[in-house]
Every structure is written in C-alpha cells, then in structure tokens.
Amino acid sequence: MILPKIRFPFVAAICLCLFTLLSTASIYFVHSYNSYFNHEQKILLDSVTQDQKAILQRQFSLTFTSTQILAYNIQLNQGYMPYFNKYAKNIIDSISSISSLQLAPKGIIEKIYPPKGNEAAIGLNILQHPPYNELSDISIRHNKAILTSPVQLVQGGRAVIYRVPVSITNSKHQNYFWGFVSAVININELILNSRFGDLEQQGYQYKILYFKTPSHPIVVAHSSEPVGKLFSTKFLSLPSGQWELRISHSIPKNVLGEMQFRYTLALLIPALIALFFFYMLLQPSRLKLLVNEKTQELEKLAYQDPLTGLPNRRFLTDKLQRTIFKQKKKVQRSAFIYFDLDNFKRINDSVGHDIGDQVLVLVAERLLSLSHQKSHVIRLGGDEFCIYLSEIDSHHEVSQYAEQVLQIIQKPVTIYKHHFMMSTSLGIAMIPDDGQDLISIMQNSDMALYRAKQLGKNQYAFYTKNIKDNTMKDILEEDELHRALTKNEFELYYQPQFKLANGKIFSAEALIRWHHPERGLIGPDTFIPLAERTGLIIDIGYWVIETSIAFIAQRHKDRLSPICMHINLSALQLRDAKLVKQVTKLLDQYQVSPKEIGFEVTETALLSDVTLASNILQAFQNMGISIAIDDFGVGFSSLGQLKNLPVNILKIDKSFVDDLETNPNDKKIVEAIIAMAHKLSIHVVAEGIENETQWCLLENYSCEYGQGYVVSRPLPKAAFNTLVEKNKQAYRKSLEKDI
C-alpha cells in the first residue's frame, strides 16, 4: 500500500517523540530501581551490623561483669582474695574469650591465672610500662574501668585488656588506691564467640577498628575479604577509646549484570514499543488488534489476583483442574503444595493491613523468583498460597523445591522502617498418589500443612495416611478442649511460694487442671501443647487470669491474709494485642490491685519476639504487676538480654535444685544465678524444693524465696486457703516466741 508523503513523516515524528518519552521514563525507572536496591542493601546491612554489634557488645559485657564482680569482692575483703584461683578458673572455664585474670596491687602484677604461659607478666609495673601507663593514670584519677587498645602481651599473643581500679576504705574512712583487677581478652576467641565466622560464610565482610586518635585507627580484626564500598558502620559503647564495627556484603556479579541489562532493556523496550506503535498507525487492522487485546485483558482480570498479580482461586478451579486431568491421562506425577504465612495475622494487627498487603506482594515476588520449569504459583486469598509442580520425577525434587520456598520466605522484610522475620509451613500432596481430583488433593495437602505446623512450623510435611489419622485425632481432642472451656471442666490449683528465711507464705503460682469426664484429672503437660498449637491457649489463658483475679477478690471478701498470685503466660498470649487491655479491665471489674498479681513467662516465650514481649511486660510492670522469668537456666539464658527486660523475679528451674546436695556444677550454677540476679536487683525463687537440706543450702546462697513439695503440693482453693491461714498463725506464734 502506497502511503501519502505527509502521513509518513508525521507518524515518524510521533513515534520518535514516543520513543524519547518512554526511554527517558524507563531509564529513570531503572535508575530509581537500582538506587532502591542499594538503599535496601544498606537497610539490610544496618540490621545485620546492629545485630552483630549487640552480639559483640554482649561478649564484652560478660567479660566486664565477671571482672567487676572480682574487683567488688576484693574491695569487700579489704584487698584480700584467698579464692582468686578458684574464682578465676570458673570464670575462664565459662567465658572462653578471657585468656587470663590478673591482680596488680599498687599497679604491680602479683597474681595471674592461669600461671602457665603467663610467667613473663608477673612483676610487671602497669603504672610504668609504656603501653599501659597513660590509660592507667586516667583510670586511677577518675576511678573508672578502662579497655586498652590491642597490644602484644609480655607473655605472648595479641589481646585487649580490661582494667578495673580498686579503691579500699581504711579504718579512718579514707579511700586509697589498692590496685587493678585485669582481664586479658583474647581477640581471636572474642571474634569466634561473636559468630563473625558464620557472618563471613554468609558472604559478609567485616572490620573492627579502634581509634586511639581520630586520624590513627588500629585494625583489631577483619574478615579474609576486605570491606566493600557499600558498608554499614556502628560504634561500640566501650569504656575507653572509640571502637567501630564495619560490615559490608558483596553484590554478586550476576546482580551487577542484571543492573546493566536493565539499562539495555530501558532503551530496547521503548524502541520496540515505538516501532510497534508506528506499525499500528500504518495498518488498517489496528482496530481488530485492539479488540483482541481488550479481550485478553478481561480474561486476565478474571483469573488474576488484583493485589499480587498471581493467578487466583478461579484459575485453580477452572484451568488447573483441566491441567491435572491431562497429567493424569499422560500417567505423569505432579505435586500440590499448600501453605500460608506463620503468624501473618500479627502483622495486620500490629502495623495495619496496608503493610500486610505489601508483605503479600513481596512474598509473591519471591515465590515467582524460584526456578522450576513447570510450576504455577497461585494466591488463594488472604495469606494462603498454593504451588502446582508438574512432571515431577521424585519426592526428592519436591523436597528441594520446598526447601527453597522455606528459605526465600525467611529472608528479612523491611517496609517503611518496619522489619519483619517471616516463616511458612508447607503441606504437600503428590498426584495421583494422594488424590486424583482437586477437592481431595486440597484436603490432603491441608492435613499435611496442619502436621507441619504441629511439628513447630517453618517446615514441610508430605501427606500420609498416618497424618490423616492423627489430624482426625487432634480435631477430636480440640473439640474436647472447646467443650471443657464451655462446660467449666477446668480448675485452678495453687502452689504456695514462701520466704526461705522464716517459711512465711507470701504468694502462690496458679496451675490449671482439667477434670475430664472420662480420663479423670489431667495435668497441663497433657493438654497445653495442643491448646498452643490450635490457638485455644488464648481463651484458656484469659480464663486462668480471670479465675485467679476472682480468687483474690473472694479472699478479700473472706478477710483472709493478702497474697500475690502468679499466673503463667504463653508465647501466644504475649503476642495478643488485647492482653494488656483485658487484664486492666478484669482488675477494675474485681477491684483487685495490680500489685496482688504477677505474670510468669519462660525464656522460650520471650525469644519468639523479644521486642513485642518486652513492651507488653513493661506495660504490666508500669501498672505495678510483678514479672517473673520461669525455668531460668534451661533456655538460651542471656544476661545481656535480661538486663534490658522488665524483670522483678528469676525462678531457678527445678532441674538445678534436684541434685543441689550432690552435684557441684549445679551448686555453682545456682550460686552464680543468685549472685548475678541480685546484681541486677532481681529477686530469686527456687523451684522444686523437696527437703530441708535443699532449703538450707539455698538460704545460705542468699536465695530469698522458694517453692516446692517441702511446704506443699499444688492445692485446690479451699485447701490452699486453710494452709495459708495455718502458716500465718504459725508465723505469728514464732514471732511472739522470739519476743
């Protein structure tokens, strides 16, 4: 077809303008995307650096605390420390980064542990030795602990030294400088304990600097690879000098290649669009093409999830059903993976549905990034997704893909300064082994998902017949728990807590029991795990709280002696946004003071979300409610974390008390827990006291309170009230006898 001359230049000019506009916008978009990528990398580095700083700071803090305790003991004993070697051995055995502990009366090193290998340091005058004397003078003048810059030790090796000056008051109440208590911190061990090796294996680089002066940094430690151009910096809060931690993460070459490739596409795609537009304007069939495009768009809208852009449930039921039927006719195996995001509701409840929607979009993008030749990723609704894998060779291939899903979901998420750590649980049904129609396949994968959540979440499970049987059993048990709550089959027992000094009962722990109509009285260890898996622990927990508060109110009416009631909280309750409001409402309803109740939480419950749990516990403590850490010592005990939590009481786990008379390690652990708790102004309750010997030992260790069968087992409310009143009368008689 011959076109008019005026038409061709006009269309060419329009297409040239279109190309210029699109290419400019595309390059701007690509540049913005790359800048955003760098920004996201920087946010991730900041998070990693902050976490690593906390770990390193905690390692230093353990060393500082042990050294200060030693200095405090020397000060209390007027410079006399007969058990130095025993104390030093316990500390060095517990904290591997401390290579030796030193005592330097008047600045001259007289005692050092271990002596072997450190003989060259004996007799060294710290106040005159050039590497140490300047900071030592400052430490004495200001009576402050110091941390030296990295030095080569006289006895060999490279380390930093933490020195604590000790002042003693003489008989004339005058303070004089006694000397120094020093801990030699092995840099290599410190780096090893701070998990920098794990960080390096994950592709990160690090460098730790010490600035004796702003212009003369000293490299304390560094990774095998140098720190990159894009790095995050955090300053460590240490006694002297300026310490700096730098961490970077190398960008893979393929990512850099992708960035360059995007710029190529930013020019290529507008060129193709301009050519296509040029072609459309010159073709009489353009109207027909537009109609076809609109038809495709309408079909796309019908089968596409508007939020994530993934295929939707209608696509699953309409098109994927036919695909499964075709695979069946070809006798080909495939797999159906059904999953949702663990605890996603908490994100919506805490930061809003807008942020939650963006999290779902990011999850969809991550799932689409996984490589598999023939897969369909589908959003069913809410936080529910499914993946159909066709032409599968083996279970192993499905397992590998499931592992990729778990790993990619676990990557940290940052949206508008909100940081999330997510996980998912996967239920897998094999086709045709586990079903030949969509309904049975989805049902069986759902049961497999339920099993994965039972096993602790963040894992996958294949459907089996045993899973079906166990799921039905759990459903029946869950129904029984619902019935128990509605038919008031639960009862609270109360175990007294007493003062070791005089045996007076001052509080109690509320413990739930289930009067099962067929199995009789059931302890909490049998049904609480199921309640936590199914979420019923929230309703049961509120029942326990209200029943405990009502019991205190009834004691007021009966004019019985006051006690404090301690109530256990689970990890799920600590994530309940309504918990503080509900407790406040119940206290007002029953006219009970917040000081009459306390909450007990385990270390494991705190670790599920330390920040959220700390905020909720702080709100309770501000009301006057006491906070106790239950079973302390059996979890991932962290003194560095403990000092930041609103804690009034530590409960030493029964496992340490059982063998207290015979196991020297248990004695050391119990003594250490009590001493460190008191340093943090935290009271201590020892659980599981069963005899007078344990009682006396704990009292000698300065433990204030106890709980155990030596006084009483958990009792129903009437028996408990009787025991408390008898204890009160016995206590009064002992006071009158003493008078």
XYZ file of C-alpha atoms in Angstrom, residues 152-706:
555
model
C 51.238 -7.531 72.211
C 51.382 -9.146 75.643
C 54.644 -9.733 77.508
C 53.682 -13.391 77.772
C 52.950 -13.509 74.028
C 49.808 -13.114 71.930
C 47.596 -10.181 70.958
C 44.715 -9.034 73.126
C 42.851 -6.149 74.718
C 42.948 -5.707 78.480
C 40.044 -4.605 80.671
C 41.282 -2.992 83.903
C 39.153 -2.104 86.920
C 40.719 0.149 89.574
C 40.040 -0.950 93.156
C 39.791 1.570 95.992
C 39.641 0.474 99.623
C 38.417 2.408 102.660
C 40.804 2.283 105.631
C 39.930 2.443 109.312
C 39.889 6.247 109.106
C 37.209 6.067 106.388
C 39.657 7.283 103.801
C 39.741 5.835 100.289
C 43.056 4.789 98.860
C 44.035 3.139 95.599
C 44.647 -0.585 96.184
C 45.489 -1.645 92.645
C 43.997 -3.117 89.489
C 41.928 -6.182 88.601
C 42.520 -7.002 84.923
C 41.035 -9.410 82.376
C 43.073 -10.255 79.286
C 40.623 -10.711 76.413
C 41.861 -12.878 73.560
C 40.832 -11.116 70.352
C 40.621 -14.314 68.274
C 38.404 -16.046 70.849
C 36.220 -12.938 71.165
C 35.697 -12.849 67.394
C 34.969 -16.590 67.340
C 32.391 -16.351 70.157
C 30.724 -13.384 68.428
C 29.938 -15.604 65.382
C 31.832 -13.468 62.880
C 32.835 -16.710 61.160
C 29.167 -17.503 60.464
C 28.710 -13.978 59.161
C 31.646 -14.373 56.792
C 30.288 -17.676 55.480
C 27.079 -15.840 54.549
C 29.042 -13.554 52.224
C 29.598 -10.615 54.574
C 32.873 -8.797 55.210
C 33.745 -7.053 58.457
C 36.369 -4.881 60.096
C 36.678 -3.794 63.737
C 38.644 -0.567 64.319
C 39.982 1.104 67.427
C 40.634 4.871 67.201
C 43.249 5.862 69.708
C 43.129 9.225 67.924
C 40.661 10.217 65.161
C 43.391 10.062 62.500
C 45.109 6.843 63.594
C 42.749 3.842 63.526
C 44.023 0.434 64.601
C 42.561 -2.647 62.907
C 41.507 -5.007 65.715
C 40.071 -7.775 63.499
C 38.927 -8.188 59.914
C 37.495 -10.738 57.502
C 39.548 -12.544 54.889
C 37.937 -10.369 52.213
C 38.183 -6.551 52.515
C 35.119 -4.476 53.367
C 33.332 -3.266 50.212
C 32.393 0.268 49.174
C 28.822 -0.098 50.462
C 29.121 -0.776 54.168
C 27.318 -0.066 57.443
C 29.042 1.395 60.489
C 28.109 1.027 64.162
C 30.022 2.394 67.149
C 30.579 0.169 70.169
C 29.941 1.533 73.662
C 33.157 0.523 75.441
C 34.952 2.098 78.416
C 37.760 3.921 76.563
C 38.686 4.921 73.048
C 36.376 4.835 70.049
C 35.517 1.384 68.647
C 33.876 0.986 65.294
C 32.308 -2.032 63.531
C 32.012 -2.019 59.739
C 30.132 -4.678 57.764
C 29.591 -4.980 54.025
C 28.081 -7.540 51.672
C 29.456 -8.137 48.207
C 26.923 -7.796 45.411
C 27.054 -10.900 43.168
C 28.313 -10.392 39.641
C 25.068 -11.655 38.183
C 23.173 -8.915 40.097
C 25.533 -6.259 38.697
C 24.985 -7.756 35.273
C 21.239 -7.535 35.766
C 21.565 -3.841 36.631
C 23.429 -3.202 33.379
C 20.954 -5.357 31.483
C 18.046 -3.242 32.770
C 19.547 -0.150 31.170
C 19.752 -2.044 27.884
C 16.105 -3.041 28.221
C 15.237 0.567 29.123
C 16.287 1.540 25.594
C 15.294 -1.633 23.761
C 11.722 -1.874 25.021
C 10.778 1.771 24.185
C 12.300 1.241 20.737
C 10.178 -1.844 20.212
C 7.088 -0.048 21.506
C 7.737 2.890 19.194
C 8.179 0.565 16.214
C 5.059 -1.315 17.184
C 3.108 1.916 17.514
C 4.468 3.049 14.150
C 3.311 -0.227 12.666
C -0.142 0.025 14.276
C -0.737 3.512 12.972
C 0.049 2.418 9.445
C -2.046 -0.766 9.466
C -5.789 -0.871 8.807
C -6.171 -3.904 11.099
C -5.221 -1.977 14.216
C -8.820 -1.868 15.444
C -9.059 -5.637 15.347
C -5.836 -5.956 17.313
C -7.113 -3.560 19.963
C -10.280 -5.605 20.347
C -8.215 -8.773 20.816
C -6.023 -7.046 23.405
C -9.045 -5.918 25.415
C -10.450 -9.439 25.351
C -7.177 -10.791 26.723
C -7.130 -8.129 29.444
C -10.636 -9.082 30.575
C -9.666 -12.745 30.723
C -6.529 -11.819 32.646
C -8.588 -9.840 35.161
C -10.886 -12.818 35.688
C -8.007 -15.183 36.515
C -5.572 -12.799 38.207
C -5.299 -11.751 41.833
C -5.501 -7.905 41.817
C -3.036 -7.458 44.713
C -0.137 -9.750 43.790
C -0.735 -10.330 40.085
C -0.639 -14.115 40.671
C -3.292 -16.490 39.306
C -6.280 -16.651 41.652
C -8.597 -19.331 43.065
C -10.791 -19.194 39.944
C -7.748 -20.022 37.817
C -7.133 -23.004 40.105
C -10.663 -24.372 39.833
C -11.151 -23.635 36.100
C -7.853 -24.092 34.300
C -5.621 -26.003 36.697
C -8.311 -28.643 37.208
C -8.085 -29.409 33.477
C -4.275 -29.457 33.660
C -4.360 -32.025 36.475
C -6.751 -34.181 34.411
C -4.383 -34.053 31.399
C -1.408 -35.040 33.574
C -3.422 -37.996 34.883
C -4.163 -39.217 31.333
C -0.439 -39.000 30.481
C 0.405 -41.000 33.652
C 2.705 -38.217 34.839
C 3.356 -37.402 38.504
C 2.912 -33.905 39.889
C 2.781 -32.219 43.302
C 0.457 -29.756 45.023
C 1.955 -27.560 47.774
C -0.478 -25.709 50.057
C 0.755 -23.162 52.608
C 0.138 -19.936 54.488
C 2.384 -17.495 56.358
C 3.028 -18.311 60.016
C 1.533 -15.685 62.365
C 0.646 -13.326 59.488
C -2.365 -12.020 61.421
C 0.064 -10.418 63.879
C 1.456 -8.189 61.108
C -2.021 -6.944 60.156
C -2.976 -6.392 63.804
C 0.244 -4.590 64.758
C 1.075 -2.380 61.743
C -2.100 -2.434 59.630
C -3.473 -4.151 56.536
C -1.695 -1.775 54.129
C 1.700 -3.021 55.307
C 0.340 -6.564 55.367
C -0.700 -6.245 51.701
C 2.788 -5.082 50.751
C 4.253 -8.088 52.572
C 1.997 -10.363 50.489
C 3.176 -8.662 47.282
C 6.794 -9.204 48.292
C 6.095 -12.873 49.105
C 4.529 -13.323 45.664
C 7.593 -11.795 44.008
C 9.889 -14.114 45.943
C 7.862 -17.188 45.025
C 7.919 -16.243 41.350
C 11.693 -15.880 41.521
C 12.129 -19.584 42.326
C 13.326 -21.608 39.383
C 11.225 -24.541 38.211
C 10.445 -25.407 34.630
C 6.744 -26.123 35.070
C 5.198 -24.532 38.131
C 2.122 -22.421 38.873
C 2.129 -20.119 41.917
C -1.440 -19.235 42.973
C -2.834 -16.965 45.672
C -5.987 -18.491 47.144
C -6.835 -15.490 49.360
C -5.541 -13.784 52.482
C -2.095 -15.217 53.237
C -2.925 -18.597 51.644
C -0.957 -19.744 48.587
C -0.511 -22.939 46.617
C 2.043 -24.142 44.077
C 1.404 -26.774 41.420
C 4.515 -28.592 40.171
C 4.009 -30.701 37.050
C 6.128 -33.509 35.587
C 7.855 -34.409 38.861
C 10.497 -37.132 38.861
C 10.670 -37.895 42.606
C 9.844 -36.837 46.148
C 13.405 -35.543 46.390
C 12.749 -32.967 43.660
C 9.672 -31.706 45.542
C 11.635 -31.609 48.813
C 14.352 -29.472 47.209
C 11.757 -27.036 45.892
C 10.020 -26.918 49.308
C 13.363 -26.088 50.969
C 13.788 -23.192 48.528
C 10.327 -21.876 49.461
C 11.126 -22.042 53.189
C 14.461 -20.268 52.734
C 13.188 -17.475 50.499
C 10.239 -16.702 52.812
C 12.632 -16.483 55.788
C 14.639 -13.618 54.301
C 14.144 -10.407 56.379
C 11.478 -7.959 55.165
C 11.717 -4.183 55.589
C 8.755 -1.968 54.622
C 8.591 1.690 55.696
C 11.112 1.100 58.507
C 9.106 -1.909 59.746
C 11.277 -5.028 59.989
C 9.733 -8.490 59.834
C 11.056 -12.032 60.110
C 8.616 -14.435 58.489
C 8.262 -18.169 58.069
C 5.823 -20.551 56.468
C 4.667 -24.140 56.789
C 4.063 -26.328 53.730
C 1.658 -29.227 53.194
C 2.458 -31.396 50.154
C 0.196 -33.854 48.327
C 1.558 -35.997 45.476
C -0.624 -36.526 42.405
C -2.090 -39.076 41.669
C -0.901 -40.932 44.839
C -2.694 -38.597 47.272
C -5.744 -37.712 45.176
C -6.975 -37.575 41.596
C -9.360 -34.615 41.851
C -8.796 -31.085 43.077
C -11.001 -31.372 46.179
C -9.257 -34.443 47.613
C -5.820 -33.051 46.696
C -6.514 -29.788 48.551
C -7.955 -31.603 51.579
C -4.937 -33.893 51.870
C -2.399 -31.076 51.405
C -4.290 -29.108 54.070
C -3.891 -32.015 56.519
C -0.182 -32.182 55.678
C 0.048 -28.439 56.381
C -1.619 -28.975 59.759
C 1.017 -31.624 60.527
C 3.868 -29.268 59.574
C 2.500 -26.641 61.977
C 2.232 -29.274 64.723
C 5.910 -30.091 64.288
C 6.860 -26.495 65.088
C 6.197 -24.533 61.867
C 8.797 -23.347 59.356
C 8.962 -26.787 57.731
C 7.177 -29.001 55.225
C 5.324 -32.290 55.508
C 4.156 -34.812 52.887
C 0.651 -36.222 53.197
C 0.446 -39.777 54.575
C -2.380 -41.910 55.889
C -0.946 -41.538 59.407
C -1.253 -37.765 59.062
C -4.923 -38.169 58.234
C -5.488 -40.375 61.288
C -3.515 -38.026 63.588
C -5.338 -34.984 62.218
C -8.703 -36.529 62.994
C -7.446 -37.369 66.481
C -6.291 -33.769 67.034
C -9.617 -32.455 65.767
C -11.445 -34.621 68.320
C -9.107 -33.505 71.117
C -9.529 -29.874 70.065
C -13.321 -30.322 70.276
C -12.874 -31.753 73.779
C -10.840 -28.697 74.789
C -13.578 -26.399 73.440
C -16.140 -28.372 75.433
C -14.000 -28.246 78.575
C -13.884 -24.461 78.372
C -17.625 -24.059 77.760
C -18.648 -26.663 80.388
C -16.303 -25.329 83.072
C -14.258 -28.524 83.365
C -11.064 -26.639 84.260
C -9.961 -25.924 87.829
C -7.067 -23.929 89.267
C -4.713 -25.383 91.859
C -2.411 -23.113 93.834
C 1.159 -23.911 94.929
C 2.499 -21.711 97.761
C 5.671 -19.643 97.434
C 7.433 -18.941 100.725
C 10.277 -16.963 102.272
C 13.283 -19.160 102.973
C 14.284 -17.067 105.994
C 11.117 -17.832 108.016
C 8.848 -20.115 105.939
C 6.100 -17.491 105.620
C 3.838 -17.967 102.571
C 3.642 -14.692 100.657
C 2.438 -15.729 97.181
C 1.297 -18.654 95.026
C 1.503 -19.927 91.468
C -1.812 -20.692 89.734
C -1.702 -24.073 87.938
C -4.534 -25.341 85.712
C -6.044 -28.833 85.920
C -8.653 -30.493 83.667
C -11.435 -32.645 85.160
C -12.006 -34.831 82.096
C -15.364 -36.651 82.290
C -13.746 -39.938 81.197
C -9.999 -39.721 81.933
C -10.237 -38.002 85.305
C -7.866 -35.268 86.499
C -5.377 -34.271 83.759
C -2.262 -32.119 84.285
C -1.350 -29.200 81.997
C 1.558 -31.021 80.303
C -1.012 -33.235 78.552
C -3.288 -30.602 77.003
C -1.453 -27.231 76.998
C 0.738 -28.125 73.930
C -2.455 -28.866 71.922
C -4.020 -25.630 73.180
C -0.968 -23.684 71.959
C -0.954 -25.418 68.553
C -4.651 -24.682 67.984
C -4.665 -21.172 69.441
C -7.090 -22.156 72.232
C -4.405 -21.122 74.728
C -5.608 -17.521 74.297
C -9.127 -18.304 75.607
C -7.824 -20.718 78.260
C -5.254 -18.113 79.312
C -7.966 -15.477 79.816
C -9.952 -17.990 81.877
C -6.915 -18.591 84.112
C -6.305 -14.848 84.533
C -9.938 -14.071 85.391
C -10.276 -17.071 87.743
C -7.074 -16.078 89.578
C -8.175 -12.461 89.981
C -11.638 -13.584 91.118
C -9.985 -15.861 93.711
C -8.031 -12.908 95.129
C -11.222 -10.832 95.256
C -13.013 -13.619 97.149
C -10.159 -13.773 99.670
C -10.704 -10.033 100.252
C -14.393 -10.653 100.995
C -13.497 -13.512 103.353
C -10.978 -11.216 105.134
C -8.114 -13.638 104.565
C -4.450 -12.628 104.662
C -3.145 -10.949 101.494
C -1.081 -12.902 98.963
C 0.264 -12.281 95.469
C -0.993 -14.632 92.724
C 1.476 -15.568 89.955
C -0.051 -16.501 86.585
C 1.772 -18.179 83.663
C 1.678 -16.540 80.217
C 2.415 -18.414 76.976
C 4.235 -17.077 73.902
C 0.912 -16.734 72.025
C -0.582 -14.649 74.849
C 2.423 -12.300 74.708
C 1.616 -11.688 71.031
C -2.048 -10.893 71.763
C -2.596 -7.162 71.217
C -5.619 -7.175 73.584
C -3.825 -8.739 76.569
C -2.955 -5.532 78.482
C -6.427 -4.055 77.932
C -8.171 -7.247 79.086
C -6.067 -7.557 82.258
C -6.749 -3.907 83.134
C -10.477 -4.485 82.618
C -10.502 -7.564 84.903
C -8.581 -5.783 87.681
C -11.105 -2.930 87.598
C -14.062 -5.341 87.454
C -12.964 -7.331 90.543
C -11.405 -4.357 92.384
C -8.041 -6.093 92.735
C -4.763 -4.161 92.949
C -2.182 -4.861 90.202
C 0.365 -5.419 92.998
C -1.569 -8.538 94.023
C -0.800 -10.413 90.805
C 2.340 -11.339 88.891
C 2.989 -12.864 85.489
C 5.470 -15.665 84.819
C 6.958 -16.174 81.346
C 9.549 -18.666 80.137
C 12.750 -17.704 78.320
C 11.444 -19.552 75.238
C 8.294 -17.427 75.187
C 10.405 -14.257 75.302
C 12.660 -15.352 72.436
C 9.754 -15.721 69.962
C 9.545 -11.900 69.751
C 11.741 -10.156 72.325
C 10.723 -6.598 71.387
C 6.962 -7.205 71.484
C 7.169 -9.281 74.679
C 9.348 -6.655 76.376
C 6.872 -3.869 75.524
C 3.901 -5.827 76.909
C 5.754 -6.836 80.088
C 6.922 -3.244 80.585
C 3.297 -2.078 80.370
C 2.347 -4.610 83.077
C 5.301 -3.610 85.281
C 4.326 0.068 84.951
C 0.891 -0.907 86.332
C 2.553 -2.491 89.376
C 2.348 -6.134 88.281
C 5.484 -8.153 89.081
C 7.209 -10.012 86.225
C 8.996 -13.349 86.722
C 11.181 -15.356 84.323
C 10.197 -19.019 84.806
C 12.540 -22.039 84.408
C 15.585 -19.736 84.234
C 18.755 -21.515 83.144
C 17.236 -24.198 80.887
C 16.656 -21.932 77.886
C 19.022 -19.645 75.967
C 19.790 -17.601 79.084
C 21.194 -14.208 78.158
C 22.304 -11.822 80.884
C 22.798 -9.143 78.237
C 19.146 -9.514 77.254
C 17.991 -9.955 80.853
C 19.216 -6.530 81.916
C 17.042 -4.938 79.218
C 13.854 -6.764 80.232
C 11.385 -5.544 82.871
C 12.005 -8.416 85.299
C 11.395 -8.470 89.068
C 11.915 -12.177 89.795
C 14.014 -15.070 88.438
C 12.747 -18.608 89.083
C 15.592 -21.132 89.152
C 14.473 -24.286 87.349
C 13.778 -27.413 89.395
C 16.419 -29.373 87.448
C 19.181 -27.375 89.192
C 17.645 -27.831 92.659
C 17.086 -31.632 92.403
C 20.791 -32.529 92.683
C 21.888 -29.483 94.659
C 23.205 -31.594 97.553
C 25.411 -33.825 95.361
C 26.217 -32.041 92.085
C 28.943 -29.362 92.442
C 28.162 -27.955 88.976
C 24.538 -27.335 89.966
C 25.774 -25.573 93.102
C 27.996 -23.265 91.053
C 25.238 -22.504 88.579
C 22.696 -21.749 91.319
C 25.166 -19.545 93.222
C 26.051 -17.682 90.026
C 22.404 -17.123 89.052
C 21.559 -15.793 92.508
C 24.607 -13.504 92.632
C 24.029 -12.085 89.163
C 20.279 -11.640 89.760
C 20.991 -9.670 92.914
C 23.491 -7.526 90.995
C 20.575 -6.603 88.712
C 18.285 -6.003 91.748
C 16.180 -9.035 90.823
C 14.687 -11.372 93.449
C 15.141 -15.149 93.161
C 12.648 -18.007 93.673
C 13.991 -21.579 93.694
C 11.542 -24.156 92.319
C 11.204 -27.804 93.323
C 12.495 -27.632 96.924
C 11.679 -31.056 98.349
C 13.740 -31.334 101.552
C 15.267 -29.321 104.380
C 18.828 -29.760 103.061
C 17.971 -28.025 99.787
C 16.186 -25.304 101.768
C 19.254 -24.644 103.960
C 21.681 -24.640 101.011
C 19.579 -22.152 99.064
C 19.185 -19.916 102.113
C 22.970 -19.970 102.574
C 23.340 -18.880 98.936
C 21.173 -15.803 99.775
C 18.154 -17.062 97.792
C 15.130 -15.203 99.204
C 12.159 -17.352 98.170
C 11.237 -20.951 97.442
